Amino acid sequence: MSRKTNQPAAENPEKLLDLKVTEPKDWAAGIPAVYEAFKDVMHETGPLRGMGALLKMNQKGGFDCSSCAWPDPDDDRSPIAEYCENGAKALAEEATTKKLTGEFFAQNPVDELAKLNDYEIGKKGRIAQPVYLPEGGTHYQPISWDEAFKKIGDKLNSLASPDEAAFYTSGRTSNEASFMYQLFVREYGTNNMPDCSNMCHESSGTALTEVIGIGKGTVTLNDFYDTDVIIIMGQNPGTNHPRMLTALEKAKKNGAKIIAINPLHEAGLTAFKDPQTVKGFLGIGVKLADIYLQVNINGDMALLKAIEKLLLDAEKEKPGTIFDQEFIKGNTVGYHELVKHLEKQDVNKLCEAAGVPVEQVQEAAEMLKHKNKIIVCWAMGITQHLNGVDTIKEIANFVLLKGSIGKPGAGLCPVRGHSNVQGNRTMLIWEKLNDAEAKKLKEVFGFDPPKEKGLDTVETIKAMHKGKMKFFFAMGGNFLSATPDTNYTADAIRKMDMTVHVSTKLNRSHLVHGKEALILPCYARSDKDIINGIEQIVSCENSMGVVQQSKGVLKPISDQFLSETQIVCRLAKTTLKDRTVVDWALYESNYDHIRDVIAKVIPGFDDYNTMIRKPGGFYLPNGPRYGKFKTDKYGDKAAFSVSELPDNKLADDEYMMASIRSHDQFNTTIYGLEDRYRGVHNERRIIFMNEKDMQNAGFKAGDNVDLFNYHDGIERAARLFVIVPYNIPERNTATYYPETNVLVPIGSVAVGSNTPVSKRVIIKIKKHIPQK
């Protein structure tokens, strides 16, 4: 007997928009990308403000793009456009001249705003002053900064334990703000610091730390220009990391081959038309994927094992010619155990589980057989699975077998999503604090940080739902729309005594709130941050471990903004009062002081203030990049691991669903309603299906359907979606998030990382029934 959850906290329309479907593209970027980028910037900012900022985005001495974490070139940066279409749209969102004042909130009750879809909410404009929603209130109302800090401080000081509070972090938050934030939270007395990494690359960090000794990638951007083969798994660079296309184009020109592994055929894995080149401007593209393996959802481990088994067979025929035996002997443990495991595998059965024809897998293995300068890239299509950690260990197995790590043109590349999500973790934003880190914090600041492990994102939501939490603070982000099981999470949030969000723009998380709620407006990355007449700089860490400065160039549209760092410092002073041992006023006055203490606490940041002012920044230490491993369990060795295949069986009426982005969004920020690469226009509530599946189920293109998940006997429903036939394997489907996050069970998480399983949700599809 199933039970039903409450009505959705996400949008739940009674009718759809005017969907138009066209043929999917087989190439990415080109002149349409330029047009779409400039159109958004011009509309939101005007020509002078917008174009002036674009010329400074991702440039040395300029500001860091607030969207993805793809690195900037060390040397050959374009003087005109070192950004992509989605980066320009991100700038348009934050540099808009539209602002929400007290008058806006007085005219718009919260329950009416909540009826809007996520796109409509986000397009309202920048929040221009602090606002407060009292218990029982219907409208947010203006509040002074001092009053806001007092309310928050009083609430925190009234809790029975600091562990009744949780402090979330978005990947946009700078190194300086992140460090001060964790310092405040830990001096307050808790390690409850869930963050967005818990929901994306936590599986990568968990797996890589165990097997190579660092939870980060090992390559640099220059490695892409000096490699033989690039494998791209579970990642769609054309939409999610468009500047990566330039690196892939350069790699191809230098002779590299590309193997794409993905359930959907994606334009950004097929070809690239670079609008900054004459050929690209004229519509002439560069082919990207030489081999495209259209794997089943979560068939990646089976595919990897099939390739490894084929390579092992070739190695047995000619020992020492396929695997790097010298590297394996000198740098690894567990090789013989892995070989015994692979010897038992049947390539045909593995290919069947992967959903890829044996001939295609043999072609890929042949391409890889005599190469060792290999880079493997991956993203959420790998991490957000029940076995995400094990699949990444399997990726590491392959790289270690080939000796494709610790040398130029080779290594591991987890491609991070948000611009400083990796830097947040480096700055100790984590629910865990090891003994060495705790010792350093005490040594530098003079207080004992809490020793108990805090709560991650899923654990926080569950604790909130059970009534064990009373207070929730979000440093950026759109927590409700980013998290799984939307109705369950909304119920949890509504149980809070107080919710606080530090934000630039309105989002759904402001509209599903605790008994009291505050929104604190902060500077965007592109805004000037001037304190005592001095323009401040902040810093971020990209996907490849480069830390570089970011300096805003735009005049803020409101004089009521504070930086995230200022908000933390003032809140800390108000909350901790006389019991603090930290000089918060000093750190608020100039961020150089923050970097001075970061250098004392975090390894690799020696002489931080000098290093960050060098053009292009500096690389953090990364032992595996140079063939130096240090793992907790195996000392100076990297480790092979043995993992079993996941059970991907389905009932006859079940499908696997992967939640994905449209081309017109970044994470939960919806820029528009155009997914032009996939040919979907003016609607987001769609489900991509295989045409054979449609025929077998009695569906046709354009049918309205409802989607259901029944994990743990609970019915979760996402209603009123339109079927769009697509090139996707049978029994595989895909939908956009956050619309289908309502179907992602809170209890379905990756083993070892606790990351929500958003890329393999088991669903049933039924004809739409209008709700009364």
Short mmCIF file of N, CA and C in Angstrom, two decimals, residues 419 479 724:
data_model
loop_
_atom_site.label_atom_id
_atom_site.label_comp_id
_atom_site.label_asym_id
_atom_site.label_seq_id
_atom_site.Cartn_x
_atom_site.Cartn_y
_atom_site.Cartn_z
N SER A 419 31.42 27.42 -10.14
CA SER A 419 32.69 28.12 -10.33
C SER A 419 33.67 27.99 -9.19
N PHE A 479 18.46 26.10 -2.65
CA PHE A 479 18.52 24.82 -1.96
C PHE A 479 17.35 23.91 -2.31
N VAL A 724 8.61 13.60 -26.02
CA VAL A 724 9.39 14.01 -27.19
C VAL A 724 10.25 12.81 -27.61
#
